[in-house]
Coordinates of C-alpha atoms in Angstrom, one line a residue:
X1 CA 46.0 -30.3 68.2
X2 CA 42.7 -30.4 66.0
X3 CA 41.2 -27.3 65.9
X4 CA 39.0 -26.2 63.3
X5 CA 39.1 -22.8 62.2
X6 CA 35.7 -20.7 62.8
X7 CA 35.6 -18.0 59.9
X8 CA 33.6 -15.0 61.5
X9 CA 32.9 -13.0 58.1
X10 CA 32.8 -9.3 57.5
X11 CA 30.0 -6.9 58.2
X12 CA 30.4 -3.4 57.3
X13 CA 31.9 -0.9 55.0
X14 CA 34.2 1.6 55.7
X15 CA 34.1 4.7 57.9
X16 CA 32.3 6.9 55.3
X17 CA 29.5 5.6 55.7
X18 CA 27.0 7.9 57.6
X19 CA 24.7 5.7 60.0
X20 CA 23.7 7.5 63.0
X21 CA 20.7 9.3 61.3
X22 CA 17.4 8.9 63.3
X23 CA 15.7 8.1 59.8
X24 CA 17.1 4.9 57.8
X25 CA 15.6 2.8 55.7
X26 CA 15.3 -0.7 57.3
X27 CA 17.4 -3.3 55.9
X28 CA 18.4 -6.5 56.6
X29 CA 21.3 -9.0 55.1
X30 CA 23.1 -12.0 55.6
X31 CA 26.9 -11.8 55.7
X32 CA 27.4 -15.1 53.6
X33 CA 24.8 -17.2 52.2
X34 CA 27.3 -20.0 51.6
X35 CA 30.0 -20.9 54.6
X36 CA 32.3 -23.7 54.9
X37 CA 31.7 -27.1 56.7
X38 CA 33.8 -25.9 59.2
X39 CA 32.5 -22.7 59.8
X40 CA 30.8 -21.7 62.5
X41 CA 29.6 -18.0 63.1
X42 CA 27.5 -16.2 60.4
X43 CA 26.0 -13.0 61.2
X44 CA 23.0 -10.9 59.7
X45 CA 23.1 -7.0 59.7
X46 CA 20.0 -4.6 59.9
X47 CA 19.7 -1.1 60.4
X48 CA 16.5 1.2 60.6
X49 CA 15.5 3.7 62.0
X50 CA 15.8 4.8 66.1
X51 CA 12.7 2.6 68.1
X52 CA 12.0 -0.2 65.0
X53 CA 12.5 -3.7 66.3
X54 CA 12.7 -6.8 65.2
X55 CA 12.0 -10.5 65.7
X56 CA 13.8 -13.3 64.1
X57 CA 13.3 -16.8 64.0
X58 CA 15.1 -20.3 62.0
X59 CA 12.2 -20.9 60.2
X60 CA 13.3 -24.2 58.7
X61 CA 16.9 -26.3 59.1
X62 CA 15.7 -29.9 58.7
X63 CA 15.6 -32.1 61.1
X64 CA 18.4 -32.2 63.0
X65 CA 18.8 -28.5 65.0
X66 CA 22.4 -27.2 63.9
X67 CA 22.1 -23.7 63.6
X68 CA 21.0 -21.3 67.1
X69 CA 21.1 -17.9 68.2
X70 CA 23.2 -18.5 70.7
X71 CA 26.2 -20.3 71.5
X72 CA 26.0 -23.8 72.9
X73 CA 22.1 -23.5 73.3
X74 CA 19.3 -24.6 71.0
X75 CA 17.8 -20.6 70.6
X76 CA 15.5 -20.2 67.0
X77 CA 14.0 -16.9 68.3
X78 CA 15.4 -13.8 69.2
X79 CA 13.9 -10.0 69.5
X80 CA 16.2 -7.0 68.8
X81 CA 16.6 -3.5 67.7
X82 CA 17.2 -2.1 64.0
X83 CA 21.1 -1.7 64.2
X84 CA 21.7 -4.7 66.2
X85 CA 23.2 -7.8 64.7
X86 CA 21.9 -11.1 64.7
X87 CA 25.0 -13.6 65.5
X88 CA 24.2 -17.6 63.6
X89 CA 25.9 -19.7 65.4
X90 CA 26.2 -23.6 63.9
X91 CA 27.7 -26.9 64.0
X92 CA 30.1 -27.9 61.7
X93 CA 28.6 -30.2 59.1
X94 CA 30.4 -33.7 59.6
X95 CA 28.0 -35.7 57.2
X96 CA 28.3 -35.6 53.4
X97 CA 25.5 -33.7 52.5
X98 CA 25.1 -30.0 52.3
X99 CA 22.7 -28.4 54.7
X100 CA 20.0 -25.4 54.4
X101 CA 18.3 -23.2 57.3
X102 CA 16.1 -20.4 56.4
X103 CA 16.1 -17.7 59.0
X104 CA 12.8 -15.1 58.9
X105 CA 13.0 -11.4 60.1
X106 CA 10.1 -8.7 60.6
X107 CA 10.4 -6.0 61.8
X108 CA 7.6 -3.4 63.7
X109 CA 7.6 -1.0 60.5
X110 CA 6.4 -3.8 58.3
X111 CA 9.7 -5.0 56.9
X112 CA 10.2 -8.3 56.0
X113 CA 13.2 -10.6 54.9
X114 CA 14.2 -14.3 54.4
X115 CA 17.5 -16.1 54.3
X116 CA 18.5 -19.4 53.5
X117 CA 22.1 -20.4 54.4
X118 CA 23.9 -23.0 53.1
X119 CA 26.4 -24.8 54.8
X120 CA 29.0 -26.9 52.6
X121 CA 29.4 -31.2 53.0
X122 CA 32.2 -32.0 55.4
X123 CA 35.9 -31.6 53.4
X124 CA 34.0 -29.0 51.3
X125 CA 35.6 -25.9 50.3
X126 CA 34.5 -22.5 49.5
X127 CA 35.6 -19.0 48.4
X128 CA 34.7 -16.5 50.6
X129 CA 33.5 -13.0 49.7
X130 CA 34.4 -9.9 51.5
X131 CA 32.6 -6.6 51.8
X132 CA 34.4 -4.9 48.5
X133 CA 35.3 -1.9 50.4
X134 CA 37.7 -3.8 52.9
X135 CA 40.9 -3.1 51.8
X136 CA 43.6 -4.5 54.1
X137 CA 41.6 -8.2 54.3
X138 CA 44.1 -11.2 53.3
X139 CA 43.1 -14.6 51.9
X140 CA 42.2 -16.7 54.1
X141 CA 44.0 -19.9 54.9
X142 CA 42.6 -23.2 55.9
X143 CA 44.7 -24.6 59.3
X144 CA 43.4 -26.0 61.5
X145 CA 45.3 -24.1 64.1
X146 CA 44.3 -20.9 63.1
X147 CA 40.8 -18.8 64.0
X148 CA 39.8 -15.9 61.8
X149 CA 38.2 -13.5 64.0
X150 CA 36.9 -9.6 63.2
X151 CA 36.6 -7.4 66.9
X152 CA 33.7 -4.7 66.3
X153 CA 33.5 -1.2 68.1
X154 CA 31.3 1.4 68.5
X155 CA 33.0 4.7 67.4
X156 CA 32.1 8.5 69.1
X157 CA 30.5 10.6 66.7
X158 CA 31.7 14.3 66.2
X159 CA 31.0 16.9 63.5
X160 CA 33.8 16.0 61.6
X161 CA 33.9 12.0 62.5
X162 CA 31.0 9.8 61.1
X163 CA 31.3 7.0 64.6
X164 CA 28.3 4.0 64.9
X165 CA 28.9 0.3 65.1
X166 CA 32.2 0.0 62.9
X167 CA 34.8 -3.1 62.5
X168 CA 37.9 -2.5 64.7
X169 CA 40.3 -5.1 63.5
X170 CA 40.6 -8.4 62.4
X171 CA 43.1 -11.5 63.3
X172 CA 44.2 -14.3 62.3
X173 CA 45.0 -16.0 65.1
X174 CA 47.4 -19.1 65.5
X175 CA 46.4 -21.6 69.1
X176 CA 49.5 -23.5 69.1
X177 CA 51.6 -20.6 68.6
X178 CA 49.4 -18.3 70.9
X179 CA 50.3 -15.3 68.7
X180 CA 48.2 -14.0 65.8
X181 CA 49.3 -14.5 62.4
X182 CA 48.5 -11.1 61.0
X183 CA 46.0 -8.3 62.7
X184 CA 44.4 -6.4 59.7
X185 CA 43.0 -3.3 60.0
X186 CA 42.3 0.1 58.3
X187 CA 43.9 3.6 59.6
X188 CA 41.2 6.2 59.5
X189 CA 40.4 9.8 61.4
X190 CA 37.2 8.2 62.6
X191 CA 39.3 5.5 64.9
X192 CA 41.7 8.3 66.1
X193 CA 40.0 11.7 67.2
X194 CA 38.6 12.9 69.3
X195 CA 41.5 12.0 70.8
X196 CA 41.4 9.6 74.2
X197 CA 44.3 7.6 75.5
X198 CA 46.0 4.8 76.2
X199 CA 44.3 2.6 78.5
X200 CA 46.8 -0.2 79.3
X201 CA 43.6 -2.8 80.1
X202 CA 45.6 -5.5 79.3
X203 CA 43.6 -8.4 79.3
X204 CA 42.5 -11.6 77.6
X205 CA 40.0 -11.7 74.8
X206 CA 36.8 -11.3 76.5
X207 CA 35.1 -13.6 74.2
X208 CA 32.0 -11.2 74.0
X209 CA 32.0 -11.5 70.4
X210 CA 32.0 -14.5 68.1
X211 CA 33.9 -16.8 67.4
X212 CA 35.5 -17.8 70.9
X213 CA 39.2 -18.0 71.3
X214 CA 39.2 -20.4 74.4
X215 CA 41.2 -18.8 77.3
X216 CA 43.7 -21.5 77.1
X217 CA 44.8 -20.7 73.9
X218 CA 45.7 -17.1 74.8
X219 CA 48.6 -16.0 76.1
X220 CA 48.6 -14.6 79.9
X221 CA 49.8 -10.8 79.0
X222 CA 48.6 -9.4 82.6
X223 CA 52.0 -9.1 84.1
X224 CA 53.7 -9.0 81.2
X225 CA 56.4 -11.8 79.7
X226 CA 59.0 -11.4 82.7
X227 CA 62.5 -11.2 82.4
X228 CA 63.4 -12.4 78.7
X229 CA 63.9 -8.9 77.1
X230 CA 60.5 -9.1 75.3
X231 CA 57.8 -6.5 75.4
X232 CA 54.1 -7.2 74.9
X233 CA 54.0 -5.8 71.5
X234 CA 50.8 -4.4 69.6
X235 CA 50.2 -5.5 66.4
X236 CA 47.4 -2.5 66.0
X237 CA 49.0 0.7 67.9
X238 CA 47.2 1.8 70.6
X239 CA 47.8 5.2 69.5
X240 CA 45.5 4.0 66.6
X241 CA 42.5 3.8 68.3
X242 CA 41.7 6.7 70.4
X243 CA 39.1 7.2 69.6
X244 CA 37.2 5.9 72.4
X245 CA 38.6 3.9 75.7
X246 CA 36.1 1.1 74.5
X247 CA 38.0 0.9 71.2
X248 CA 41.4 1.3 72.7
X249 CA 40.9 -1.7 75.2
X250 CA 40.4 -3.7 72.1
X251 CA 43.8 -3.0 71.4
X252 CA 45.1 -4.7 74.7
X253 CA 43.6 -8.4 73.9
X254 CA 46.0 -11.1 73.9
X255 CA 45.4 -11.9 70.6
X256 CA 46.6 -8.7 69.7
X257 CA 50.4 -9.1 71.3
X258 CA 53.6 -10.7 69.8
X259 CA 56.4 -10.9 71.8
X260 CA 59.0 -8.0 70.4
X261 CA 62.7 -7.4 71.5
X262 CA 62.9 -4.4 73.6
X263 CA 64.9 -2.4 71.5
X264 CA 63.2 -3.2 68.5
X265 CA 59.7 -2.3 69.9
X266 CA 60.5 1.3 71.6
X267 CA 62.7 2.0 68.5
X268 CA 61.9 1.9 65.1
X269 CA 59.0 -0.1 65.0
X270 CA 57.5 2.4 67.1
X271 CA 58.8 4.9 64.7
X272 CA 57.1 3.0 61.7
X273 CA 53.8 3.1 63.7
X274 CA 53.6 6.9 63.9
X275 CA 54.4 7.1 60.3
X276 CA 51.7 4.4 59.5
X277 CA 49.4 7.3 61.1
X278 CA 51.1 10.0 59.0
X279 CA 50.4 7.9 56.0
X280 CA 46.8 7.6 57.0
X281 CA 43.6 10.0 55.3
X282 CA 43.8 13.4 54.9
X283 CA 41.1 15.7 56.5
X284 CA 40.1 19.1 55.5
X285 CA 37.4 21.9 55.9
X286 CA 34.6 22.8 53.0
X287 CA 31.9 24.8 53.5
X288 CA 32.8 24.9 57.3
X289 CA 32.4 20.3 57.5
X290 CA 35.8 18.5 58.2
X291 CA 35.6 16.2 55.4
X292 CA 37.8 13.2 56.2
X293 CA 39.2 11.6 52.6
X294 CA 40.4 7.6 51.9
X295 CA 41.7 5.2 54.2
X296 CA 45.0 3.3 55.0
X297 CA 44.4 -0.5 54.9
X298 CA 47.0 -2.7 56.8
X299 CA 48.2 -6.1 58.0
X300 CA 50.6 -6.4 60.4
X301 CA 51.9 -9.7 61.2
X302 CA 54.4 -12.6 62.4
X303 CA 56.8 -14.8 60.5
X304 CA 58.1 -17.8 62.6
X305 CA 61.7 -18.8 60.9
X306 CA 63.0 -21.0 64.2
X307 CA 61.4 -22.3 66.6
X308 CA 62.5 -20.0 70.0
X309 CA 59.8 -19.8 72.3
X310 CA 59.2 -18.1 76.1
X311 CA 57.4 -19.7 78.8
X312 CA 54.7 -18.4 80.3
X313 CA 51.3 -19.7 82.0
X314 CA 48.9 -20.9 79.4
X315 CA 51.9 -22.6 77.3
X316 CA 55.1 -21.7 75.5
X317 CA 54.3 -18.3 73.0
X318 CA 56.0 -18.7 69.8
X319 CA 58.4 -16.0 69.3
X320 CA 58.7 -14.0 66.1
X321 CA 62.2 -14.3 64.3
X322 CA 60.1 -10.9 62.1
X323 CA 57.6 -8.6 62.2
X324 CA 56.1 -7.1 58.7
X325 CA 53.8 -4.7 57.8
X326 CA 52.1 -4.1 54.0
X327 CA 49.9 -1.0 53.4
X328 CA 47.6 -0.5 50.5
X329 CA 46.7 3.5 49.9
X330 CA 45.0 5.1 47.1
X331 CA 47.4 8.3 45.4
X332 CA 44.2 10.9 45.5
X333 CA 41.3 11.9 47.9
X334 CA 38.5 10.4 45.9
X335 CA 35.6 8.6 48.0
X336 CA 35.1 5.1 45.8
X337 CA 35.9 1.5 47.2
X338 CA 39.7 0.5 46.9
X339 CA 38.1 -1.9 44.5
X340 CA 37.0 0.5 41.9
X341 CA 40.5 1.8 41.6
X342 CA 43.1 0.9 38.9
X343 CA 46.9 0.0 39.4
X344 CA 47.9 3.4 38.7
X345 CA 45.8 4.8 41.5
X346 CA 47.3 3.0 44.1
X347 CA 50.4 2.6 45.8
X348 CA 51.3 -0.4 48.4
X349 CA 54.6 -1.3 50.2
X350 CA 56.0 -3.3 52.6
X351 CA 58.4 -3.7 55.6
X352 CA 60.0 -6.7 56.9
X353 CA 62.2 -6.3 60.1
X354 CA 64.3 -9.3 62.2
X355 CA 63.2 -9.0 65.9
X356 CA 66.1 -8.8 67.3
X357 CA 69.0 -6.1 68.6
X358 CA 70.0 -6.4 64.4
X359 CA 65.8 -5.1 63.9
X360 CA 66.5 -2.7 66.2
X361 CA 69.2 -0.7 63.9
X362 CA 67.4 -0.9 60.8
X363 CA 66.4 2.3 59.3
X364 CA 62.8 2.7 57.5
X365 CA 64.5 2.8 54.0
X366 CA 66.4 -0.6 54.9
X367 CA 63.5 -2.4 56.0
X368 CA 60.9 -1.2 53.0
X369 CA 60.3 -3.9 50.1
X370 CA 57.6 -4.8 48.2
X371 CA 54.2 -6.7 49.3
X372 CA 54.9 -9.3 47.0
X373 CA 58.3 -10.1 49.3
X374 CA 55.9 -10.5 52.0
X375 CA 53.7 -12.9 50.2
X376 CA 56.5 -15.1 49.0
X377 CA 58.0 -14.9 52.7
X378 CA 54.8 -15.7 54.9
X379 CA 52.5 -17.4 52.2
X380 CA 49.8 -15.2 53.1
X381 CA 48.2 -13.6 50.3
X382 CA 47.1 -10.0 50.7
X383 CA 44.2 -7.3 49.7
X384 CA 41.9 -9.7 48.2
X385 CA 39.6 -7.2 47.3
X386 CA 41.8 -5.6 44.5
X387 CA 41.1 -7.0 41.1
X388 CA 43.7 -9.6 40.3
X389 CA 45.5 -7.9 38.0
X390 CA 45.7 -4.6 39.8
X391 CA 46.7 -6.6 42.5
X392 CA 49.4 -8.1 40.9
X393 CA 50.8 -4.9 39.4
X394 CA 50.8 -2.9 43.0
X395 CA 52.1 -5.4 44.9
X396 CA 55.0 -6.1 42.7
X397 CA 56.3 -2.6 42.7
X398 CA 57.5 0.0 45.9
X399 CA 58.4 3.7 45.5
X400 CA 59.8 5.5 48.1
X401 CA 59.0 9.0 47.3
X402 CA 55.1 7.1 47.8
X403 CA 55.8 7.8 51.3
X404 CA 56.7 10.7 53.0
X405 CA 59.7 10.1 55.3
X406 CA 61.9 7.2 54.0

């Protein structure tokens, strides 16, 4: 199967950040200015204030039309509000040339802004940059089976929970396996109070956000995988985002299940996900504000060591033979980007189960290991955004007393 992978970039920064003010300064920028032949979704983000709206248009992209405001149709002008984002959606580029478009926005205040995008000569490649403050994101791999995709939400506000338009998770996602390769995401009070609940909208990927994951590709999760001792397992905990039904339905995607044993997934990996929200910020009260301190990144994901598989209506789904998870933490409540952060301010760690009835007995302590036993296990390569050297150092090194409970 030939199936180019669509990198949909990343957008915003953490949960910190406070953007529901009625006065902002209008802004506009362009997730990546440079994308891969093979890419194609871009995005540009604005904000302003409530009531400023803007129009956009591709101003220039040669003379063949490749690049559109929608998907599947020639669009080069769109209206919007400040806050919305402005989705580029593109060919890839089969010639051997590199290609340009420029892309205008005004906005009613008088804000102005150009971009020109470059997209890279068929067989190209590029290194792709990530917001900094994005701690649990991965390398990216080029497969062509795989689709990196990032789900966004809008979060409630509260007066101790900054809310807005925030990232809820992001996959990579394997079509001839139907099962993601690893769903990253970071653990945060914003995505868990006020407290809602479990929805149970099981469902496929609605496709409302780019890039598409054809149905096909998907596994058929509405009833369940019958009678083969596997549950529909969450790669993000439900529990993890309550913070609004909207945001917890994410959570139910079929791009967000692996097929778990049982035992395994009402045990202890259902232990390890209520520690993972132990492990998560702390929150306290100054001056009468919850302040809400630091952020868990993690990737939880799939390793494929045979080749066992369960049927079901869109295709065979790949079964796991393990499940890991790695978590990157910093040791104090100080609000700077993971980035900024040296190798003794952080602490990481890993946790590699079998997904079977042997998975299911494993203890916490048994299962932990380093990141870097991950790495050399899946070939992924994880939190990007550290400096290489701090990267190297934390993910090489695993201290139990680092977490609470092992």
């Amino acid at each position: 199967m030939l199936l180019l992978a669509a990198h949909m970039l990343l957008l915003f920064a953490g949960c910190n950040d406070d953007d529901n003010g009625d006065s902002k300064e209008t802004l506009a920028s362009i997730v990546a200015e440079t994308v891969n032949y093979s890419t194609t979704t871009n995005c540009i983000t604005t904000q302003g204030s409530r009531g400023v709206t803007y129009a956009a248009v591709i101003a220039d992209q040669g003379e063949e039309v490749w690049c559109s405001f929608a998907l599947n149709e020639q669009v080069t002008e769109m209206r919007g509000e400040a806050g919305d984002p402005v989705y580029l959606y593109m060919d890839q580029n089969r010639t051997g040339e590199d290609r340009t478009a420029r892309i205008d926005l005004t906005f009613s205040d008088g804000y102005a802004a150009s971009f020109t995008m470059t997209q890279r000569s068929s067989g190209s490649t590029i290194t792709y940059d990530y917001e900094r403050s994005w701690g649990e994101q991965p390398f990216y791999l080029e497969n062509s089976d795989f689709i990196y995709k990032t789900y966004y939400t809008t979060l409630t506000t509260t007066e101790y929970v900054t809310g807005g338009y925030k990232r809820n998770y992001s996959i990579c996602y394997d079509c001839e396996k139907h099962v993601s390769r690893w769903v990253a995401y970071p653990v945060h009070y914003c995505y868990t109070t006020p407290s809602g609940g479990r929805t149970d909208a099981w469902s496929y990927d609605p496709n409302n956000q780019p890039p598409a994951i054809p149905r096909e590709y998907q596994q058929y999760i509405l009833k369940g995988y019958g009678s083969y001792g596997y549950d529909r397992g969450h790669m993000l905990a439900s529990a993890t985002r309550y913070n609004n039904d909207a945001t917890n339905e994410m959570t139910f995607y079929a791009t967000n299940m692996m097929p778990q044993a049982s035992r395994f997934n009402q045990g202890i990996w259902g232990t390890l996900e209520g520690k993972e929200r132990e492990w998560g910020p702390d929150r306290q009260k100054i001056d009468g504000k919850f302040i809400n301190y630091d952020t868990l990144y993690v990737v939880t994901g799939t390793h494929f060591a045979t080749d066992k598989t369960i049927d079901n209506q869109n295709g065979p789904i790949a079964v796991p033979s393990h499940c890991w998870k790695v978590m990157l933490r910093q040791r104090s409540n100080e609000n700077r980007q993971i980035s900024e952060f040296g190798a003794d301010e952080l602490k990481a760690i890993g946790f590699l189960f079998t997904n079977d009835t042997a998975g299911a007995g494993m203890s916490l302590r048994e299962a932990a290991c380093t990141v870097r036993e991950i790495e050399e296990l899946t070939g992924f390569t994880f939190f990007r955004n550290l400096d290489p050297e701090v990267a190297e150092t934390v993910k090489s090194r695993m201290d139990y007393s680092d977490w609470p409970g092992l």
